[in-house]
Backbone as a ProteinNet text record, in pm:
[ID]
protein_1_A
[PRIMARY]
MTGVGPELVSCGFTRKTSAKALGLAPTLKYENEGGPGARAVVTLLRSVSGRPEEDMHRFVDAMAFNWLIAGTDAHARNYSLLIGAAGRGRLAPLYDIASAPPYGDLDPQRLKLAMKIGGEYRLRDVGVRQWRKSTVELGLDPDRVLARVVELAGMISGHMAEVRLRAQEDGLDHPLAGLLADAITARARHCAGMLAEPANRG
[TERTIARY]
-212.9	-30.4	17.8	-44.8	83.9	12.3	125.8	90	199	184.2	328.6	278.6	408.4	438.6	434.6	418.2	399.1	281.3	293.1	149	49.7	-110.1	-234.7	-339.1	-373	-486.2	-568.4	-695.2	-798.9	-885.7	-1056	-1163.4	-1171.3	-1081.3	-1036.9	-995.5	-911	-836.5	-678.8	-580.5	-459.8	-402.7	-329.6	-243.8	-96.2	-57.1	108.3	116.9	270.2	312	334.3	330.9	418.8	526.2	636.2	729.5	741.4	711.1	686.1	642.8	537.8	494.9	533.5	675.5	780.4	936	877.3	962.5	1112	1058.8	1235.1	1184.9	1321	1328	1256.3	1195.8	1081.9	1190.5	1309.5	1390.7	1382.4	1370.8	1342.3	1218.9	1212.1	1087.5	1027.4	1208.2	1205.3	1293.3	1205.2	1232.9	1428.8	1470.8	1591.2	1664.4	1656.8	1729.5	1684.1	1627.8	1633.7	1497.8	1389.9	1276.1	1184.9	1056.5	959.2	908.3	934.1	901.4	735.6	699	521	489.3	634.9	640.1	606.7	688.8	715.8	515.3	525.2	379	259.7	260.5	137.9	152.5	299.5	306.1	262.6	264.8	235.7	93.9	31.4	-135.5	-153.5	-90.4	-194.9	-145.2	-13.2	-31.1	-126.7	-180.9	-262	-346.2	-384.4	-507.6	-627.8	-749	-881.9	-920.3	-927.5	-919.7	-847.8	-758.6	-650.1	-581.9	-733.2	-756.8	-739	-922.6	-936.6	-840.6	-735.6	-644.4	-598.7	-504.9	-412.2	-431.2	-536	-592.4	-627	-628.7	-661	-488.1	-451.3	-268.2	-244.8	-255.7	-226	-309.9	-425.9	-480.7	-394.3	-350.1	-262.7	-181.5	-89.9	41	7.6	-77.9	-122.3	-180.4	-235.6	-268.7	-205.3	-86.1	9.8	126.1	111.2	167.7	99.5	-10.1	-119.4	-57.8	-53.5	-43.9	45.3	143.2	338.3	330.8	254.4	271.6	385.2	502.2	641.7	679.7	566.9	601.6	574	496.7	454.4	553.3	603.8	693.3	589.6	670.9	636	537.5	614.8	498.6	391.4	379.4	266.3	141.1	157.4	65.1	57.9	-43.2	-93.6	-203.9	-173.8	-252.1	-369.3	-463.3	-551.5	-552.5	-541	-506.9	-646	-728.7	-886.5	-832.5	-886.5	-891.9	-854	-937.6	-850.9	-740.9	-643.7	-543.6	-533	-621.7	-626	-638.1	-619.8	-552.3	-597	-642.8	-696.6	-628.1	-638.5	-525.1	-578.8	-518.3	-594.2	-609.9	-707.2	-764.8	-605.7	-587.7	-470.5	-461.8	-362.4	-300.1	-174.1	-209.8	-42.9	-0.4	-105.3	-92.6	-21.3	61.3	63.8	166.3	155	123.6	278.6	373.8	452.5	432.2	358.3	405.1	394.8	276.3	269.9	365.6	456.3	600.5	679.2	697.7	734.5	922.5	1017.6	1137	1151.5	1067.2	1129.5	1124.2	1238.3	1258.6	1165.4	1087.4	981.5	1041.2	1165.9	1255	1294.4	1315.2	1411.1	1305.9	1204.4	1078.1	1104.1	1075.4	1105.6	1040.3	954.2	833.8	908.4	886.6	902.5	941.7	814.8	874.8	841.2	950.4	950.3	837.6	827	676.1	784.4	791.2	854.5	1012.7	1057	1186.7	1222.3	1184.1	1187.6	1131.1	1187.2	1162.4	1111.5	1205.5	1135	1027.9	921.4	835.3	824.1	880.2	933.7	940.9	978.6	1027.8	921.6	834.3	747.3	594.2	605.4	467.3	417.1	342.5	276.6	404.5	481.2	609.3	627	668.9	665	526.1	411.3	323.2	246.3	323.3	291.1	415.6	528.5	618.2	577.2	542.2	512.1	398.3	285.7	185.4	217	272.6	314.1	420.5	530.8	608	487.2	402.7	312.3	194.4	205.2	101.8	-40.2	-17.9	-197.8	-175	-302.1	-352.2	-278.6	-212.9	-191.7	-254.9	-376.3	-460.3	-556.7	-603.4	-695.2	-621.2	-508.9	-423.4	-446.8	-350.7	-373.5	-488.2	-609.8	-747.3	-801.5	-760.7	-768.8	-663.6	-602.7	-521.9	-566.7	-565.4	-671.5	-797.3	-882.5	-1003.9	-957.1	-865.3	-843.7	-817.4	-742.8	-661.6	-766.2	-919.9	-1029.3	-1102.1	-1119.3	-1188.4	-1160.5	-973.3	-918.6	-956.9	-944.5	-1000.2	-1083.1	-1204.6	-1336.1	-1375.9	-1333.3	-1386.5	-1290.8	-1224.4	-1143.5	-1130.3	-1224.9	-1320	-1415.3	-1508.5	-1583.5	-1519.7	-1359.3	-1290.3	-1292.3	-1214.7	-1175	-1289.8	-1423.4	-1500.5	-1590.3	-1575	-1614.8	-1519.5	-1398.1	-1258.6	-1312.7	-1355.3	-1364.9	-1511.7	-1589.6	-1716.9	-1673.6	-1585.8	-1555.2	-1452.8	-1383.5	-1320.9	-1177.2	-1159	-991.9	-1001.6	-956.3	-891.7	-818.3	-680.3	-505	-500.8	-416.6	-385.2	-338.1	-285.6	-176.4	-314.4	-441.4	-485.2	-549.3	-548.6	-617.3	-497.8	-372.7	-234.4	-174.2	-209.5	-234.5	-356.7	-480.9	-614.4	-527.7	-474.3	-413	-353.9	-228.9	-138	-164	-238.5	-271.8	-374.3	-494.5	-558.5	-467.9	-391.4	-268.8	-208.2	-158.8	-64.1	-159.7	-265	-367.7	-433.1	-412.9	-466.8	-330.8	-219.5	-114.6	-74.2	-120.6	-35.9	-144.4	-320.6	-429.6	-388	-337.3	-332.6	-186.2	-121.4	34	-3.7	-47.7	-151	-184.6	-288.9	-401.2	-331.5	-210.9	-148.6	-161.8	-134.9	-147.6	4	97.2	245.4	252.2	162.9	239.1	121.9	75.2	-9.2	57.4	21.7	103.4	207.2
1150.5	1160.3	1148	1150.5	1154.5	1195.6	1222.4	1377.9	1343.3	1437	1465.8	1583.2	1685.6	1780.4	1880.8	1986.6	2090.7	2110.9	2152.8	2150.1	2189	2169.3	2244.3	2271.2	2331.7	2376.7	2417.2	2316.4	2316.4	2288.4	2415.3	2358.8	2359.3	2466.3	2452.2	2320.5	2223.3	2184.8	2260.3	2176.1	2183.6	2070.1	1975.2	1870.2	1872.2	1767.3	1745.5	1621.9	1601.1	1455	1443	1326.1	1255.7	1266.9	1302.5	1307	1446.8	1550.9	1716.5	1700.3	1658.5	1658.2	1645	1552.8	1451.2	1598.7	1708	1760.7	1748.5	1591	1570.5	1673.2	1670.2	1675.1	1620.7	1678.4	1578.3	1486.2	1507.5	1411.1	1298.6	1209.5	1135.3	1092.5	988.5	894.4	802.1	694.4	555.5	548	452.6	421.5	408.5	326	250.3	406.7	523.4	619.3	718.2	713.3	806.9	833.9	820.7	809.4	772.2	849.3	775.4	621.8	593.3	403.2	411.5	272.5	278.9	344.7	314	370.8	522.9	608.7	719	808.5	726.6	725.9	741.4	600.9	581.5	704.1	734.9	786	967.9	973.1	1113.5	1108	1010.7	968.1	1034.1	944	957.8	1117.5	1204.3	1291.1	1397.3	1402.4	1509.2	1474.6	1356.1	1268.2	1338	1379.9	1411.1	1222.2	1174.7	1036.2	971.1	932.4	872	729.2	662.4	512.5	487.4	511	470.4	493.9	650	674.2	609.4	514.2	408.1	307.4	248.3	148.3	127	277.6	269.7	249.1	330.8	331.6	213.9	129.4	-84.5	-96.1	-86.3	-149.3	-110.3	51.1	108.3	-17.4	-12.2	-96.3	-243.7	-296.9	-472.3	-447.6	-375.2	-394	-401.4	-227.1	-265.2	-391.8	-493.7	-608	-653.6	-668.2	-790.4	-810.6	-636.6	-633.7	-622.4	-667.4	-581.1	-462.7	-385.4	-215.4	-208.6	-165.1	-131.1	3.2	102.9	216.1	340.1	246.2	311.3	413.4	481	569.1	685.4	752.7	890.6	972.5	986.6	1081.2	1059.6	913.3	875.6	865	931.4	929	1052.7	1111.6	1217	1271.7	1410	1427.6	1549.1	1570.7	1637	1744.2	1848.1	1922.6	2017.6	2055.4	2140.9	2249	2333.6	2454.6	2481.4	2400.2	2345.3	2285.1	2279.2	2215.2	2055.6	2013.9	1888.2	1813.3	1663.1	1618.4	1462.7	1439.6	1331	1225.4	1124.8	1056.1	1050.4	1102.1	1127.9	1018.3	1021.2	907.9	793.5	721.3	658.8	682.9	682.3	766.1	676.9	729	668.4	533.5	438.2	294.4	187	143.9	48.8	-101.2	-176.4	-308	-335.8	-448	-450.9	-598.5	-676.8	-838.7	-867.9	-745.5	-787.3	-728.8	-677.2	-674.5	-765.9	-821.4	-922.5	-888.1	-764.6	-733	-747.3	-731.5	-720.1	-862.4	-895	-1027.6	-1028.6	-1120.8	-1135.1	-1161.2	-1242.3	-1219.6	-1127.6	-1056.6	-933.6	-805	-814.1	-700.8	-663.7	-524.9	-474.7	-377.5	-348.5	-258.6	-126.1	-28.4	76.2	78.2	38	64	-91.8	-80.7	-220.5	-250.4	-378.3	-461.8	-576.9	-554.7	-642.9	-678.5	-541.4	-534.8	-566.8	-622.5	-684	-604.1	-536.9	-473	-557.6	-754	-808.5	-859.4	-863	-889	-1046.4	-1133.6	-1309.4	-1336.8	-1201.8	-1237.1	-1162.2	-1125.5	-1108.7	-1171.7	-1243.9	-1338.7	-1353.2	-1407.2	-1386.5	-1350.9	-1372.5	-1321.4	-1170.3	-1156.4	-997.7	-909.3	-958.7	-853.7	-887.7	-991.7	-982.3	-885	-900.4	-792.4	-661.1	-611.4	-485	-419.7	-532	-433.5	-419.7	-508	-486.9	-368.1	-321.4	-233.1	-94.5	-59.7	-8.4	23.9	-83.5	-74.2	-104.8	-203.5	-219.5	-384.6	-437.6	-560.7	-667.9	-775.6	-830.6	-953.7	-1006.1	-1122.8	-1001.5	-893.2	-797.2	-757.7	-705.1	-719.2	-804.7	-936.2	-1035.1	-1081.6	-1062.7	-1111.2	-1031.9	-935.6	-796.7	-814.7	-880	-904.5	-969.7	-1114	-1208.6	-1199.8	-1077.8	-1042.7	-937.9	-830.2	-766.9	-861.6	-967	-1045.3	-1126.8	-1181	-1207.2	-1097	-987.4	-868	-882	-834.5	-830	-952.3	-1096.9	-1187.9	-1183.6	-1141.9	-1173.2	-1027.1	-958	-807.3	-809.3	-863.8	-808.6	-861.1	-981.3	-976.1	-865.9	-849.6	-716.1	-630.4	-562.8	-444	-433.5	-585.6	-586.8	-581.6	-656.4	-623.1	-485.1	-389.6	-268.4	-185.6	-221.9	-111.3	-128.5	-316.7	-298.4	-255.2	-253.8	-189.3	-10.3	48.5	184.9	186.5	97.2	109.5	119.2	36	33.8	-118.2	-206.2	-357.1	-344.7	-253.1	-317	-475.3	-552.5	-640.7	-708.6	-575.9	-531.3	-531.3	-483.5	-478	-605.6	-738.6	-864	-922	-858.5	-939.3	-850.7	-751.2	-727.8	-739.6	-785.9	-880.6	-1024.8	-1051.8	-1198	-1224.7	-1135.5	-1121	-1074.3	-960.3	-936.2	-1035.3	-1078	-1210.9	-1303.6	-1381.5	-1486.1	-1423.4	-1323.2	-1281.1	-1262.3	-1197.3	-1213.5	-1308.7	-1432.3	-1585.2	-1638.4	-1608.1	-1727.8	-1633.8	-1462.4	-1431.1	-1464.5	-1466.2	-1552.7	-1666	-1779.5	-1901.9	-1928.6	-1825.4	-1834	-1748.6	-1707	-1616.2	-1731.7	-1788.9	-1896.5	-2035.5	-2089.3	-2226	-2201.9	-2312.6	-2366.2	-2340	-2340.5	-2377.9	-2224.4	-2128.8	-1946.1	-1878.5	-1953.7	-1911.3	-1893.2	-1824.6	-1786.8	-1662.6
370.9	375.4	276.7	165.9	24.5	-71.1	-183.7	-258.9	-336.7	-465.2	-562.5	-581.8	-619.8	-613.2	-513.7	-508.5	-439.7	-322.4	-209.4	-137.5	-271.4	-232.2	-306.1	-251.6	-240.5	-199.2	-245.9	-252.2	-329.3	-242.6	-246.8	-167.2	-6.2	55.3	175.1	228.4	139.7	254.2	151.3	235	186.7	186.2	59	28.4	76.3	159.7	207.6	178.4	140.6	116.7	237.5	277.2	400	436.1	333.4	375.5	335.9	328.9	336.1	488.6	547.8	652	786	775.3	863.4	826.1	749.1	741.9	642	558	518.1	348.2	287.5	171.2	31.3	-22.5	-150	-210.4	-219.4	-294.4	-238.5	-99.7	-8.9	21.1	-119.6	-127.8	-71.3	-117.4	-81.7	96.8	102.5	285.8	270.5	141.6	209.5	124.3	79.9	60.1	136.3	317.8	400.9	393.1	320.6	341	457.2	431	574	572.7	646.3	607.6	725.9	731.1	784.1	915.5	1033.6	1121	1161.6	1085.6	1079.1	1050.5	877.3	875.8	949.2	1011.9	1151.2	1271.5	1293.2	1431.2	1362.7	1245.6	1194.5	1151	1171.6	1154.4	1312.9	1418.1	1504.4	1602.4	1548.5	1557.2	1534.3	1381.8	1320.3	1225.8	1265	1200.7	1278.1	1214.8	1281.1	1312.2	1258.8	1297.8	1294.1	1419.8	1371	1353.2	1428.2	1450.9	1286.7	1234.8	1071.6	964.8	1027.3	891.2	943.8	1025.9	1047.8	979.9	991.9	946.5	750.8	722.5	581.5	539.7	645.7	557.5	552.4	614.2	642.5	534.8	522.2	383.6	323.1	250.8	160.4	170.1	258.4	245.8	198.4	253.3	220.6	74.4	29.4	-125.2	-212.2	-210.9	-276.8	-268.7	-129.1	-134.3	-220.2	-188.2	-252.5	-446.2	-509.8	-657.2	-654	-596.3	-633.1	-679.2	-584.8	-628.7	-571.6	-610.5	-590.7	-536.8	-631.2	-591.1	-462.5	-406.8	-285.1	-171.3	-231.8	-143.5	-65.5	15.2	117.2	27.2	-110.6	-149.9	-283.6	-219.1	-270.3	-119.6	-68.2	41.2	91.6	97.3	165.6	228.6	310.6	444.9	353.3	387.8	395.9	476.9	445.5	599.6	604.2	666.6	697.5	771.1	756.4	836.1	1031.5	1037.8	1180.7	1196.1	1105.2	1122.2	1105	1164.1	1181.1	1008.5	1008	899.7	862.6	739.8	705.7	595.5	621.5	457.1	363	277.3	148.6	34.7	-49.1	-114.1	-194.9	-214.6	-287.5	-452	-447.9	-590	-677.4	-794.6	-871	-822.4	-838.8	-805.2	-928.2	-914	-1045.6	-987.1	-1061.9	-1026.2	-1120.6	-1058.7	-1140.3	-1198.1	-1216.4	-1220.1	-1421.1	-1489.2	-1608.8	-1713.9	-1608.9	-1718.5	-1722.3	-1828.4	-1844.5	-1790.2	-1840.2	-1853.1	-1673.7	-1569.1	-1437.2	-1375.9	-1298.1	-1219.9	-1123.9	-1144.7	-1010	-865	-873.8	-742.6	-725.8	-768	-708.4	-694.9	-718.7	-682.2	-559.3	-545.8	-367.5	-366.3	-259.2	-171.4	-195.2	-136.7	-124.4	19.2	81.3	206.1	288.2	388.9	433.9	536.6	534.2	575	671.9	772.8	879	875.8	838.1	790.2	673	573.4	452.6	353.9	257.8	92.4	49	-34.3	-86.8	-44.5	-247.3	-169	-164	-193.8	-199.7	-68.5	43.6	147.7	263	246.3	291.5	360	456.8	440.3	657.4	716.9	807.8	902.9	890.8	1021	1009.6	871.9	848.8	875.5	834.1	867.1	1024	1104.8	1257.6	1309.7	1299.1	1348.9	1274.3	1185	1143.2	1211.7	1228.9	1281.3	1456.7	1529.4	1644.4	1654.6	1538.7	1543.4	1515.1	1486	1448.2	1568	1640.5	1767.6	1721.9	1641.2	1624	1625	1635.9	1605.1	1524.9	1553.1	1418	1362.5	1444.8	1439.7	1323.1	1382.7	1297.9	1191.5	1176.1	1033.1	919.6	1001.9	946.1	840.7	936.7	905.4	756.2	737.7	681.3	552	569.3	420.9	365.4	463.8	344.1	335.5	347.9	281.4	143.3	190.9	79.5	-57.7	-19.9	-169	-180.5	-117.5	-183.8	-245.5	-190.8	-243.3	-377	-409.4	-550.3	-627.8	-594.9	-671.4	-751	-609.8	-651.6	-742.8	-709.5	-800.5	-965.3	-990	-1030.5	-1240.2	-1249.2	-1373.1	-1414.5	-1261.3	-1283.8	-1313.8	-1260.6	-1357.4	-1476.8	-1516.2	-1641.2	-1769.4	-1631.3	-1836.4	-1828.5	-1695.5	-1699.5	-1739.7	-1758.4	-1814.1	-1995.5	-2021.1	-2155.6	-2210.5	-2170.4	-2162.6	-2202.1	-2142.4	-2156.7	-2264	-2365.5	-2419.6	-2411.2	-2312	-2257.9	-2258.8	-2387.5	-2413	-2467.6	-2414.8	-2430.7	-2389.9	-2482.5	-2408.7	-2246.7	-2226.9	-2108.7	-2012.6	-2020.2	-1941	-1894	-1983.5	-1936.7	-1894.1	-1906.3	-1835.2	-1732.2	-1713.2	-1584	-1477.6	-1534.9	-1440	-1399.8	-1459.3	-1456.6	-1383.4	-1335.8	-1299	-1158	-1157	-1008.1	-953.7	-1056.5	-990.5	-908	-961.6	-943.3	-849.6	-856	-709.3	-590.8	-586.7	-418.5	-461.7	-500.7	-510.5	-395.6	-453	-395.5	-267	-225.2	-110.3	18	-32.6	66.7	79.3	11.2	-0.2	102.2	83.9	175.2	332.4	347.7	465.7	526.8	438.4	534.9	567.1	522.2	545.1	693.8	770.6	888.5	939.4	841.4	955	945.7	877.9	866.5	1010.4	1039.5	1129.5	1273.4	1282.4	1491.9	1475.5
[MASK]
++++++++++++++++++++++++++++++++++++++++++++++++++++++++++++++++++++++++++++++++++++++++++++++++++++++++++++++++++++++++++++++++++++++++++++++++++++++++++++++++++++++++++++++++++++++++++++++++++++++++++

């Protein structure tokens, strides 16, 4: 349910962006500008996915991942559906993912998500309460989703050094890569700690 550009037909699949699948104009990407939010995307997955439960949780994983890395551009055209010959769809692999923290000219207190989580756009305003509210709105189990968000945060922190090393071995040794790895690791650990605090549970 994500995609950029026109409809793409490849290997027997048609790819449509979530905005296009919902019948919206291509310019309506961001939720605060009239584009689809998480509820609209999940509703679409429930109606057209060949494996709706799996794809809904993959989409929420994507929401969590973008929150954890401060990915502020995960709008409706960056989620796509792969449509098979029988007309059923599957959530396409993620793409066009970017993390804001390494860019020093951006104020971290003002960073906003492309789709609301629990009614909030600002990264700093999203916590346990907003995640619980969002998952209830999506018809999912809040405890399961919160546990998954914490798990993803741990995976990011645990694998970032390995990813950084592989990038260096492949010749990607720009200073920004190190800043990105450090910033994402710090952000993921901060989020995991916040979600795990006793005062934030329930």
